[in-house]
Amino acid sequence: MAREDKRDERPPILLVGVANPATVPDLMGLAAKLSAYHGYQVVATHIVTVPEQMQLSAARSSPEVAAGTRLLQQAICQGAEVGLNVRGVVEVAREVHEGLISAVKSQKADLMLVGYSAADTEDARAQARDKAERIFDRIMYRVARGAGIDLIVAKFRRLATGSIMVPVLRGLNLPVSGMVLRALLAAGDAEVLFVRAVEPDADIEEQKQDLDRVLAEHDLIELGDAEIVSAPDPRAALIERASEYDMAIIGAERPTIVDAVFGNIAERVASEASCSALLVRAARKC
Amino acid sequence: MSGKAAESEGASGQVTDGASDSGDFSGGVVEVELAQGLGLAEALTIGIGTMVCAGIFVLPGIVIAKTGPGALLSFLLGGLVALLSAMSAAEVATGMPKSGGGYYFISRAMGPLWGAIIGWGSWFGLIFASAFYMVGFGEYIASLTGIPVVVAALVMTALLIVLNLVGSQVAGKAQNLTVAILLGSLFLFVGRGAFSVDLGMLFSQRFFPFGIGAVVGGTATLFVSYCGFGEIASMAEEIRDPGKNLPRALLGSVIVVTVLYCGIIFVVLALRPFEELSSSTLVADLAGDLMGSWGRGALVVGAVMAMVSSANASIMSAARISFAMSRDRLVWDWLNRVHPRFRVPHTAILLTGGLILGCVLIRNIELLAEAAGLLHLLLYALICVACIIMRGAKIEAYNPAYRVPWYPAVPILGALGCVGVALKIGGTVALMGLGLIAFAVIHYYAIGRKTTELRGAWPYFLRRGILQPALRRVERGGAVEDEIPKAMLAVANPAHEPARLQIAAGMMGPVQGELLAVNVFVADMADDPRDEMIARYYETIAQRNRMLQEAADVIVQAGARVTSHVPVAGSVFCGLLSAAEASGASLGFFGWPEPGDGYDASLRLLGALDRNLRAHMLVLHEHGPVPARNILALTEDSIHGDLALLCAARLTNTWESQLSVASLVSPQTTHEAQQEAEAALERRIGDGVRASVRMILADAVVEAATAEAAFTDMMILGAPVGPDRDLVAAIDALSDIAGCSIVLVRAYDASEGEPA
């Protein structure tokens, strides 16, 4: 990848989007693991939006920027607690995606990590099932398109990462999944399962061979077991299976029209399963 | 990686402002950045979208009726005047890429009075323009549906006000689509019309049936059609790579629009004899003749969308201007209120909206167009003047990426062009314009002058561009430079030293260099256990950052630019010295030692800095009111005296204080010798500084200062003042003086390579 060349010249930059104090410790914890294994320098960013009826610079003295500064100072302190040297950037923009893209460009970031922090109760998960709630939402797809970097949206539910499930379909996002997985494994032992869910009429052996091939292409085959799950409703099977693990790392795909009705697999796992979820998306060539 | 921040000196705890270089990674820093989300295409869209609106749909008929076929020249002249103004706007916008547009440039160049005039002028210009767009919208809706013009205009205006009040960006988002439809349909009209023109008919008519003067009058009427490029400048801080994109967008949009307008007018004039071209829906009617009902429909849809989009952009701009004026304390504070839920300046929007509704009721489209045009012509003329002032003021911070060619001919021609066209607007509109200017001046002297802290660059222009340099360096190649690009301010506790922060801000001024507020984290590398030191660092860093932010707020409110820094060092001395060296500060502000336990330690610190700091030093003792109403500079013929003069002149300029400059003469000196000394002092000051000059009969500076303290708010002395020429001794000797603030200055002579 082109980013490999950049890394020869300077340490890679991990941009951590910070919006909610509740997710900051978990984000910094994950950032610390990524940084320890891959050598990222960490920049925390908070986006303050300003309506077009006001100048952007008018926000400099606004309560929102002051609150953002405090939040970033919290992130800096909590980063320090887990051994991270963090820099903070309050990005003032017209819209959230514009601010995130601008932060990526100004910081020359290689990877972005943001948290998702909606209420997470059993009821909320039931509502998510009804509403096809979006975690990797339109904003993140706009950022993915506009910034052209690897993205991770994290939904933290459990502290432990002793067991990790990685659903694999085509493997487009496996470079990012693999990078995260290696960092997590370097920080502590974990049981890893690469899984593909198929309908009962699919050829299991053929699917298993294809899964192994995809994993081998990304040098991931040694990191865990691979399994094909056959079920009448592969989505439901994946969600049920994910709840047995501490964390799921799933590639985020742009929702199709069918997904809009029935829910995208990644979104449903992240919304409905009881494990922590990392929705990852590798940079695409525009 | 734990502890890296504490180990690397100067790497932690900053609260800074502006873009960062990610190559120089320093953790612990919080920066504030403005997203630059607009590229060249978006900036061009804003300019073209705001310009191509009601003007080209409503005004051609009116202008042709006034000028005949000479209307083509009217549009060309309007484009030329706009282009010359846009060139000046491009220079000042790249030199000061801040949002606020013309109001910002003019107030920073020409001072608060002109800022107030142009602020009110721009605000009302946009109000008139919005009303013009809305009445134009009403005309088109009336021609389609029969709904009365005023009703349609009022309803749409009210809708736009509500949309702006709730912070909706729907209308703004539609601008790209609007511009695409509009440009497509207009270029299609020109292209299709080119095949149907009757050149013989066009050239058989008299080109100037109403004389050349009518052509300029026509330009005055239609100039509102060019009142959009300023929008680009007003979004300057949001434009990526403004050095390149701002001039390209400003000049490009004016050129595209001028070509388009001239193309349309040429086709219109070549289709029918000019006597038949006076309808207010002329372009749409001709499109119907040329392209049938779908052609007319496309143009009408484009025109209606354009008018709504332009009116919306004008309402947003007007709200931004009134909000910016309120932040500069040039208008009432209540305009500065931001709605807690929708986070928009709702009072500014409501007032602007109310005034637009009132103007819509005027309904006279020509009057509204001319009023908007007149105020924009005034704005553009003053932008040209601002360009001349900013270039001539030779301010280091002003370094535009784009420079107007053939300076000063282009800005002078631009200003003259704007004024020449504006002079053709007479009658009611001229009276309205003059009334607004008079109101702005009265309002400024009644309210704004007492509250604003805004200062312009024009004194520097007068001094450096026209009058002899007032604060020139001393003849012997002295060390005191007139420019101070960076100064350091040691901050211990902003709550206890607001006066010092204001003095430092006053010294730097609004358009000069930048202050670096510094608070040192002392890490005893030898004795402190490493883990405890790191823990202490992180325990205190948030509080230090908050403290520096408080200081920065005071400084920014006082009108100067500031960044802050928490260096990590083994001692306060090392921290201050390294911060000054690293930042390249040419001036340091320090507090006077407080009486008590820390007095001796503070004196020792200042003594060490006096011996080692390679920058000018100002030691501030706050006792009198700040800003000081009157300032006494007690100078001697030395580089320290020159620096004292420079500081006094700057503070006087910023605060508009009374300045007295005095030198000491021995009581035994003869009267002739005293007169000679006074004349020499006047020569040193030069003509550019307004100050009263006098001699003080005293043998020692301390004696004179003690006597003068009761009669002045602030005294600025060139140190060293004692017989042993020692800064510490001077501080010690002056410590007992009460009743006025004392600024003790110690100049650093860079040519000698060590502190003077």
JSON list of N, CA, C and O in Angstrom, two decimals, chain A residues 132-176:
[
{"chain": "A", "resi": 132, "resn": "ALA", "atom": "N", "xyz": [-32.98, -0.94, 12.36]},
{"chain": "A", "resi": 132, "resn": "ALA", "atom": "CA", "xyz": [-31.76, -1.11, 11.56]},
{"chain": "A", "resi": 132, "resn": "ALA", "atom": "C", "xyz": [-30.81, 0.05, 11.82]},
{"chain": "A", "resi": 132, "resn": "ALA", "atom": "O", "xyz": [-30.39, 0.75, 10.91]},
{"chain": "A", "resi": 133, "resn": "GLU", "atom": "N", "xyz": [-30.50, 0.24, 13.09]},
{"chain": "A", "resi": 133, "resn": "GLU", "atom": "CA", "xyz": [-29.65, 1.36, 13.51]},
{"chain": "A", "resi": 133, "resn": "GLU", "atom": "C", "xyz": [-28.28, 1.31, 12.81]},
{"chain": "A", "resi": 133, "resn": "GLU", "atom": "O", "xyz": [-27.70, 0.25, 12.64]},
{"chain": "A", "resi": 134, "resn": "ARG", "atom": "N", "xyz": [-27.80, 2.46, 12.43]},
{"chain": "A", "resi": 134, "resn": "ARG", "atom": "CA", "xyz": [-26.52, 2.56, 11.73]},
{"chain": "A", "resi": 134, "resn": "ARG", "atom": "C", "xyz": [-25.42, 2.98, 12.69]},
{"chain": "A", "resi": 134, "resn": "ARG", "atom": "O", "xyz": [-25.53, 4.03, 13.31]},
{"chain": "A", "resi": 135, "resn": "ILE", "atom": "N", "xyz": [-24.41, 2.19, 12.80]},
{"chain": "A", "resi": 135, "resn": "ILE", "atom": "CA", "xyz": [-23.25, 2.58, 13.61]},
{"chain": "A", "resi": 135, "resn": "ILE", "atom": "C", "xyz": [-22.19, 3.16, 12.67]},
{"chain": "A", "resi": 135, "resn": "ILE", "atom": "O", "xyz": [-21.71, 4.26, 12.86]},
{"chain": "A", "resi": 136, "resn": "PHE", "atom": "N", "xyz": [-21.89, 2.38, 11.64]},
{"chain": "A", "resi": 136, "resn": "PHE", "atom": "CA", "xyz": [-21.00, 2.92, 10.61]},
{"chain": "A", "resi": 136, "resn": "PHE", "atom": "C", "xyz": [-21.93, 3.68, 9.66]},
{"chain": "A", "resi": 136, "resn": "PHE", "atom": "O", "xyz": [-22.40, 3.18, 8.66]},
{"chain": "A", "resi": 137, "resn": "ASP", "atom": "N", "xyz": [-22.23, 4.92, 10.02]},
{"chain": "A", "resi": 137, "resn": "ASP", "atom": "CA", "xyz": [-23.36, 5.61, 9.38]},
{"chain": "A", "resi": 137, "resn": "ASP", "atom": "C", "xyz": [-22.93, 6.45, 8.18]},
{"chain": "A", "resi": 137, "resn": "ASP", "atom": "O", "xyz": [-21.80, 6.35, 7.71]},
{"chain": "A", "resi": 138, "resn": "ARG", "atom": "N", "xyz": [-23.86, 7.27, 7.70]},
{"chain": "A", "resi": 138, "resn": "ARG", "atom": "CA", "xyz": [-23.59, 8.08, 6.51]},
{"chain": "A", "resi": 138, "resn": "ARG", "atom": "C", "xyz": [-22.38, 8.97, 6.71]},
{"chain": "A", "resi": 138, "resn": "ARG", "atom": "O", "xyz": [-21.60, 9.21, 5.80]},
{"chain": "A", "resi": 139, "resn": "ILE", "atom": "N", "xyz": [-22.25, 9.48, 7.93]},
{"chain": "A", "resi": 139, "resn": "ILE", "atom": "CA", "xyz": [-21.10, 10.36, 8.20]},
{"chain": "A", "resi": 139, "resn": "ILE", "atom": "C", "xyz": [-19.81, 9.60, 7.96]},
{"chain": "A", "resi": 139, "resn": "ILE", "atom": "O", "xyz": [-18.90, 10.08, 7.28]},
{"chain": "A", "resi": 140, "resn": "MET", "atom": "N", "xyz": [-19.76, 8.36, 8.48]},
{"chain": "A", "resi": 140, "resn": "MET", "atom": "CA", "xyz": [-18.52, 7.61, 8.33]},
{"chain": "A", "resi": 140, "resn": "MET", "atom": "C", "xyz": [-18.26, 7.21, 6.88]},
{"chain": "A", "resi": 140, "resn": "MET", "atom": "O", "xyz": [-17.13, 7.15, 6.44]},
{"chain": "A", "resi": 141, "resn": "TYR", "atom": "N", "xyz": [-19.33, 6.92, 6.13]},
{"chain": "A", "resi": 141, "resn": "TYR", "atom": "CA", "xyz": [-19.11, 6.63, 4.71]},
{"chain": "A", "resi": 141, "resn": "TYR", "atom": "C", "xyz": [-18.63, 7.86, 3.95]},
{"chain": "A", "resi": 141, "resn": "TYR", "atom": "O", "xyz": [-17.79, 7.77, 3.05]},
{"chain": "A", "resi": 142, "resn": "ARG", "atom": "N", "xyz": [-19.14, 9.01, 4.35]},
{"chain": "A", "resi": 142, "resn": "ARG", "atom": "CA", "xyz": [-18.64, 10.25, 3.72]},
{"chain": "A", "resi": 142, "resn": "ARG", "atom": "C", "xyz": [-17.18, 10.46, 4.05]},
{"chain": "A", "resi": 142, "resn": "ARG", "atom": "O", "xyz": [-16.39, 10.88, 3.21]},
{"chain": "A", "resi": 143, "resn": "VAL", "atom": "N", "xyz": [-16.83, 10.18, 5.31]},
{"chain": "A", "resi": 143, "resn": "VAL", "atom": "CA", "xyz": [-15.43, 10.33, 5.70]},
{"chain": "A", "resi": 143, "resn": "VAL", "atom": "C", "xyz": [-14.57, 9.33, 4.93]},
{"chain": "A", "resi": 143, "resn": "VAL", "atom": "O", "xyz": [-13.51, 9.68, 4.41]},
{"chain": "A", "resi": 144, "resn": "ALA", "atom": "N", "xyz": [-15.07, 8.10, 4.84]},
{"chain": "A", "resi": 144, "resn": "ALA", "atom": "CA", "xyz": [-14.31, 7.07, 4.13]},
{"chain": "A", "resi": 144, "resn": "ALA", "atom": "C", "xyz": [-14.06, 7.51, 2.69]},
{"chain": "A", "resi": 144, "resn": "ALA", "atom": "O", "xyz": [-12.96, 7.36, 2.16]},
{"chain": "A", "resi": 145, "resn": "ARG", "atom": "N", "xyz": [-15.09, 8.08, 2.08]},
{"chain": "A", "resi": 145, "resn": "ARG", "atom": "CA", "xyz": [-14.95, 8.50, 0.67]},
{"chain": "A", "resi": 145, "resn": "ARG", "atom": "C", "xyz": [-14.06, 9.73, 0.55]},
{"chain": "A", "resi": 145, "resn": "ARG", "atom": "O", "xyz": [-13.20, 9.80, -0.31]},
{"chain": "A", "resi": 146, "resn": "GLY", "atom": "N", "xyz": [-14.26, 10.69, 1.46]},
{"chain": "A", "resi": 146, "resn": "GLY", "atom": "CA", "xyz": [-13.54, 11.96, 1.34]},
{"chain": "A", "resi": 146, "resn": "GLY", "atom": "C", "xyz": [-12.11, 11.91, 1.84]},
{"chain": "A", "resi": 146, "resn": "GLY", "atom": "O", "xyz": [-11.26, 12.62, 1.32]},
{"chain": "A", "resi": 147, "resn": "ALA", "atom": "N", "xyz": [-11.85, 11.09, 2.86]},
{"chain": "A", "resi": 147, "resn": "ALA", "atom": "CA", "xyz": [-10.51, 11.11, 3.46]},
{"chain": "A", "resi": 147, "resn": "ALA", "atom": "C", "xyz": [-9.62, 10.02, 2.90]},
{"chain": "A", "resi": 147, "resn": "ALA", "atom": "O", "xyz": [-8.40, 10.16, 2.88]},
{"chain": "A", "resi": 148, "resn": "GLY", "atom": "N", "xyz": [-10.24, 8.92, 2.46]},
{"chain": "A", "resi": 148, "resn": "GLY", "atom": "CA", "xyz": [-9.44, 7.85, 1.86]},
{"chain": "A", "resi": 148, "resn": "GLY", "atom": "C", "xyz": [-8.47, 7.20, 2.82]},
{"chain": "A", "resi": 148, "resn": "GLY", "atom": "O", "xyz": [-7.33, 6.92, 2.44]},
{"chain": "A", "resi": 149, "resn": "ILE", "atom": "N", "xyz": [-8.88, 6.97, 4.08]},
{"chain": "A", "resi": 149, "resn": "ILE", "atom": "CA", "xyz": [-8.00, 6.25, 5.01]},
{"chain": "A", "resi": 149, "resn": "ILE", "atom": "C", "xyz": [-8.75, 5.09, 5.64]},
{"chain": "A", "resi": 149, "resn": "ILE", "atom": "O", "xyz": [-9.97, 4.99, 5.53]},
{"chain": "A", "resi": 150, "resn": "ASP", "atom": "N", "xyz": [-7.99, 4.24, 6.32]},
{"chain": "A", "resi": 150, "resn": "ASP", "atom": "CA", "xyz": [-8.60, 3.12, 7.03]},
{"chain": "A", "resi": 150, "resn": "ASP", "atom": "C", "xyz": [-9.39, 3.67, 8.22]},
{"chain": "A", "resi": 150, "resn": "ASP", "atom": "O", "xyz": [-8.96, 4.60, 8.89]},
{"chain": "A", "resi": 151, "resn": "LEU", "atom": "N", "xyz": [-10.55, 3.03, 8.47]},
{"chain": "A", "resi": 151, "resn": "LEU", "atom": "CA", "xyz": [-11.44, 3.51, 9.54]},
{"chain": "A", "resi": 151, "resn": "LEU", "atom": "C", "xyz": [-11.83, 2.39, 10.48]},
{"chain": "A", "resi": 151, "resn": "LEU", "atom": "O", "xyz": [-12.00, 1.26, 10.03]},
{"chain": "A", "resi": 152, "resn": "ILE", "atom": "N", "xyz": [-11.96, 2.74, 11.74]},
{"chain": "A", "resi": 152, "resn": "ILE", "atom": "CA", "xyz": [-12.49, 1.79, 12.71]},
{"chain": "A", "resi": 152, "resn": "ILE", "atom": "C", "xyz": [-13.56, 2.51, 13.52]},
{"chain": "A", "resi": 152, "resn": "ILE", "atom": "O", "xyz": [-13.30, 3.59, 14.05]},
{"chain": "A", "resi": 153, "resn": "VAL", "atom": "N", "xyz": [-14.76, 1.94, 13.58]},
{"chain": "A", "resi": 153, "resn": "VAL", "atom": "CA", "xyz": [-15.78, 2.46, 14.49]},
{"chain": "A", "resi": 153, "resn": "VAL", "atom": "C", "xyz": [-15.97, 1.42, 15.59]},
{"chain": "A", "resi": 153, "resn": "VAL", "atom": "O", "xyz": [-16.26, 0.25, 15.30]},
{"chain": "A", "resi": 154, "resn": "ALA", "atom": "N", "xyz": [-15.76, 1.84, 16.82]},
{"chain": "A", "resi": 154, "resn": "ALA", "atom": "CA", "xyz": [-15.75, 0.89, 17.93]},
{"chain": "A", "resi": 154, "resn": "ALA", "atom": "C", "xyz": [-16.99, 1.04, 18.79]},
{"chain": "A", "resi": 154, "resn": "ALA", "atom": "O", "xyz": [-17.38, 2.15, 19.14]},
{"chain": "A", "resi": 155, "resn": "LYS", "atom": "N", "xyz": [-17.59, -0.09, 19.09]},
{"chain": "A", "resi": 155, "resn": "LYS", "atom": "CA", "xyz": [-18.72, -0.13, 20.04]},
{"chain": "A", "resi": 155, "resn": "LYS", "atom": "C", "xyz": [-18.26, -1.01, 21.19]},
{"chain": "A", "resi": 155, "resn": "LYS", "atom": "O", "xyz": [-18.13, -2.23, 21.03]},
{"chain": "A", "resi": 156, "resn": "PHE", "atom": "N", "xyz": [-17.96, -0.37, 22.32]},
{"chain": "A", "resi": 156, "resn": "PHE", "atom": "CA", "xyz": [-17.39, -1.14, 23.44]},
{"chain": "A", "resi": 156, "resn": "PHE", "atom": "C", "xyz": [-18.51, -1.62, 24.36]},
{"chain": "A", "resi": 156, "resn": "PHE", "atom": "O", "xyz": [-19.31, -0.83, 24.84]},
{"chain": "A", "resi": 157, "resn": "ARG", "atom": "N", "xyz": [-18.51, -2.92, 24.60]},
{"chain": "A", "resi": 157, "resn": "ARG", "atom": "CA", "xyz": [-19.47, -3.46, 25.57]},
{"chain": "A", "resi": 157, "resn": "ARG", "atom": "C", "xyz": [-18.77, -4.25, 26.67]},
{"chain": "A", "resi": 157, "resn": "ARG", "atom": "O", "xyz": [-19.27, -4.35, 27.76]},
{"chain": "A", "resi": 158, "resn": "ARG", "atom": "N", "xyz": [-17.63, -4.85, 26.34]},
{"chain": "A", "resi": 158, "resn": "ARG", "atom": "CA", "xyz": [-16.92, -5.66, 27.34]},
{"chain": "A", "resi": 158, "resn": "ARG", "atom": "C", "xyz": [-15.48, -5.17, 27.44]},
{"chain": "A", "resi": 158, "resn": "ARG", "atom": "O", "xyz": [-14.91, -4.73, 26.43]},
{"chain": "A", "resi": 159, "resn": "LEU", "atom": "N", "xyz": [-14.92, -5.29, 28.62]},
{"chain": "A", "resi": 159, "resn": "LEU", "atom": "CA", "xyz": [-13.53, -4.88, 28.79]},
{"chain": "A", "resi": 159, "resn": "LEU", "atom": "C", "xyz": [-12.59, -5.93, 28.21]},
{"chain": "A", "resi": 159, "resn": "LEU", "atom": "O", "xyz": [-11.55, -5.62, 27.64]},
{"chain": "A", "resi": 160, "resn": "ALA", "atom": "N", "xyz": [-12.98, -7.22, 28.36]},
{"chain": "A", "resi": 160, "resn": "ALA", "atom": "CA", "xyz": [-12.07, -8.30, 27.97]},
{"chain": "A", "resi": 160, "resn": "ALA", "atom": "C", "xyz": [-11.97, -8.43, 26.45]},
{"chain": "A", "resi": 160, "resn": "ALA", "atom": "O", "xyz": [-12.89, -8.07, 25.72]},
{"chain": "A", "resi": 161, "resn": "THR", "atom": "N", "xyz": [-10.83, -8.93, 26.00]},
{"chain": "A", "resi": 161, "resn": "THR", "atom": "CA", "xyz": [-10.67, -9.27, 24.58]},
{"chain": "A", "resi": 161, "resn": "THR", "atom": "C", "xyz": [-10.07, -10.67, 24.47]},
{"chain": "A", "resi": 161, "resn": "THR", "atom": "O", "xyz": [-9.25, -10.95, 23.60]},
{"chain": "A", "resi": 162, "resn": "GLY", "atom": "N", "xyz": [-10.52, -11.54, 25.37]},
{"chain": "A", "resi": 162, "resn": "GLY", "atom": "CA", "xyz": [-9.97, -12.89, 25.42]},
{"chain": "A", "resi": 162, "resn": "GLY", "atom": "C", "xyz": [-10.45, -13.77, 24.27]},
{"chain": "A", "resi": 162, "resn": "GLY", "atom": "O", "xyz": [-9.81, -14.75, 23.92]},
{"chain": "A", "resi": 163, "resn": "SER", "atom": "N", "xyz": [-11.58, -13.43, 23.69]},
{"chain": "A", "resi": 163, "resn": "SER", "atom": "CA", "xyz": [-12.07, -14.21, 22.54]},
{"chain": "A", "resi": 163, "resn": "SER", "atom": "C", "xyz": [-12.58, -13.22, 21.49]},
{"chain": "A", "resi": 163, "resn": "SER", "atom": "O", "xyz": [-13.31, -12.28, 21.80]},
{"chain": "A", "resi": 164, "resn": "ILE", "atom": "N", "xyz": [-12.12, -13.44, 20.28]},
{"chain": "A", "resi": 164, "resn": "ILE", "atom": "CA", "xyz": [-12.44, -12.48, 19.20]},
{"chain": "A", "resi": 164, "resn": "ILE", "atom": "C", "xyz": [-12.98, -13.25, 18.01]},
{"chain": "A", "resi": 164, "resn": "ILE", "atom": "O", "xyz": [-12.38, -14.24, 17.57]},
{"chain": "A", "resi": 165, "resn": "MET", "atom": "N", "xyz": [-14.08, -12.78, 17.49]},
{"chain": "A", "resi": 165, "resn": "MET", "atom": "CA", "xyz": [-14.64, -13.37, 16.28]},
{"chain": "A", "resi": 165, "resn": "MET", "atom": "C", "xyz": [-14.48, -12.40, 15.10]},
{"chain": "A", "resi": 165, "resn": "MET", "atom": "O", "xyz": [-14.73, -11.21, 15.26]},
{"chain": "A", "resi": 166, "resn": "VAL", "atom": "N", "xyz": [-14.02, -12.96, 13.98]},
{"chain": "A", "resi": 166, "resn": "VAL", "atom": "CA", "xyz": [-13.83, -12.10, 12.80]},
{"chain": "A", "resi": 166, "resn": "VAL", "atom": "C", "xyz": [-14.64, -12.68, 11.64]},
{"chain": "A", "resi": 166, "resn": "VAL", "atom": "O", "xyz": [-14.19, -13.62, 10.97]},
{"chain": "A", "resi": 167, "resn": "PRO", "atom": "N", "xyz": [-15.84, -12.17, 11.40]},
{"chain": "A", "resi": 167, "resn": "PRO", "atom": "CA", "xyz": [-16.60, -12.63, 10.23]},
{"chain": "A", "resi": 167, "resn": "PRO", "atom": "C", "xyz": [-15.89, -12.21, 8.94]},
{"chain": "A", "resi": 167, "resn": "PRO", "atom": "O", "xyz": [-15.42, -11.07, 8.83]},
{"chain": "A", "resi": 168, "resn": "VAL", "atom": "N", "xyz": [-15.80, -13.13, 8.00]},
{"chain": "A", "resi": 168, "resn": "VAL", "atom": "CA", "xyz": [-15.09, -12.83, 6.74]},
{"chain": "A", "resi": 168, "resn": "VAL", "atom": "C", "xyz": [-15.98, -13.19, 5.57]},
{"chain": "A", "resi": 168, "resn": "VAL", "atom": "O", "xyz": [-16.48, -14.32, 5.51]},
{"chain": "A", "resi": 169, "resn": "LEU", "atom": "N", "xyz": [-16.16, -12.23, 4.69]},
{"chain": "A", "resi": 169, "resn": "LEU", "atom": "CA", "xyz": [-16.94, -12.54, 3.49]},
{"chain": "A", "resi": 169, "resn": "LEU", "atom": "C", "xyz": [-15.99, -12.50, 2.29]},
{"chain": "A", "resi": 169, "resn": "LEU", "atom": "O", "xyz": [-15.40, -13.48, 1.90]},
{"chain": "A", "resi": 170, "resn": "ARG", "atom": "N", "xyz": [-15.78, -11.31, 1.75]},
{"chain": "A", "resi": 170, "resn": "ARG", "atom": "CA", "xyz": [-14.87, -11.20, 0.60]},
{"chain": "A", "resi": 170, "resn": "ARG", "atom": "C", "xyz": [-13.46, -10.80, 1.03]},
{"chain": "A", "resi": 170, "resn": "ARG", "atom": "O", "xyz": [-12.52, -10.88, 0.28]},
{"chain": "A", "resi": 171, "resn": "GLY", "atom": "N", "xyz": [-13.34, -10.27, 2.21]},
{"chain": "A", "resi": 171, "resn": "GLY", "atom": "CA", "xyz": [-12.01, -9.94, 2.73]},
{"chain": "A", "resi": 171, "resn": "GLY", "atom": "C", "xyz": [-11.51, -8.57, 2.33]},
{"chain": "A", "resi": 171, "resn": "GLY", "atom": "O", "xyz": [-10.32, -8.27, 2.47]},
{"chain": "A", "resi": 172, "resn": "LEU", "atom": "N", "xyz": [-12.41, -7.73, 1.83]},
{"chain": "A", "resi": 172, "resn": "LEU", "atom": "CA", "xyz": [-11.96, -6.40, 1.40]},
{"chain": "A", "resi": 172, "resn": "LEU", "atom": "C", "xyz": [-11.38, -5.58, 2.54]},
{"chain": "A", "resi": 172, "resn": "LEU", "atom": "O", "xyz": [-10.49, -4.76, 2.34]},
{"chain": "A", "resi": 173, "resn": "ASN", "atom": "N", "xyz": [-11.91, -5.79, 3.74]},
{"chain": "A", "resi": 173, "resn": "ASN", "atom": "CA", "xyz": [-11.45, -4.99, 4.88]},
{"chain": "A", "resi": 173, "resn": "ASN", "atom": "C", "xyz": [-10.48, -5.76, 5.78]},
{"chain": "A", "resi": 173, "resn": "ASN", "atom": "O", "xyz": [-10.13, -5.28, 6.85]},
{"chain": "A", "resi": 174, "resn": "LEU", "atom": "N", "xyz": [-10.05, -6.94, 5.31]},
{"chain": "A", "resi": 174, "resn": "LEU", "atom": "CA", "xyz": [-9.17, -7.75, 6.15]},
{"chain": "A", "resi": 174, "resn": "LEU", "atom": "C", "xyz": [-7.83, -7.07, 6.47]},
{"chain": "A", "resi": 174, "resn": "LEU", "atom": "O", "xyz": [-7.26, -7.34, 7.53]},
{"chain": "A", "resi": 175, "resn": "PRO", "atom": "N", "xyz": [-7.29, -6.22, 5.58]},
{"chain": "A", "resi": 175, "resn": "PRO", "atom": "CA", "xyz": [-6.02, -5.56, 5.98]},
{"chain": "A", "resi": 175, "resn": "PRO", "atom": "C", "xyz": [-6.17, -4.81, 7.30]},
{"chain": "A", "resi": 175, "resn": "PRO", "atom": "O", "xyz": [-5.28, -4.86, 8.15]},
{"chain": "A", "resi": 176, "resn": "VAL", "atom": "N", "xyz": [-7.32, -4.15, 7.48]},
{"chain": "A", "resi": 176, "resn": "VAL", "atom": "CA", "xyz": [-7.51, -3.40, 8.73]},
{"chain": "A", "resi": 176, "resn": "VAL", "atom": "C", "xyz": [-7.83, -4.36, 9.87]},
{"chain": "A", "resi": 176, "resn": "VAL", "atom": "O", "xyz": [-7.30, -4.25, 10.97]}
]
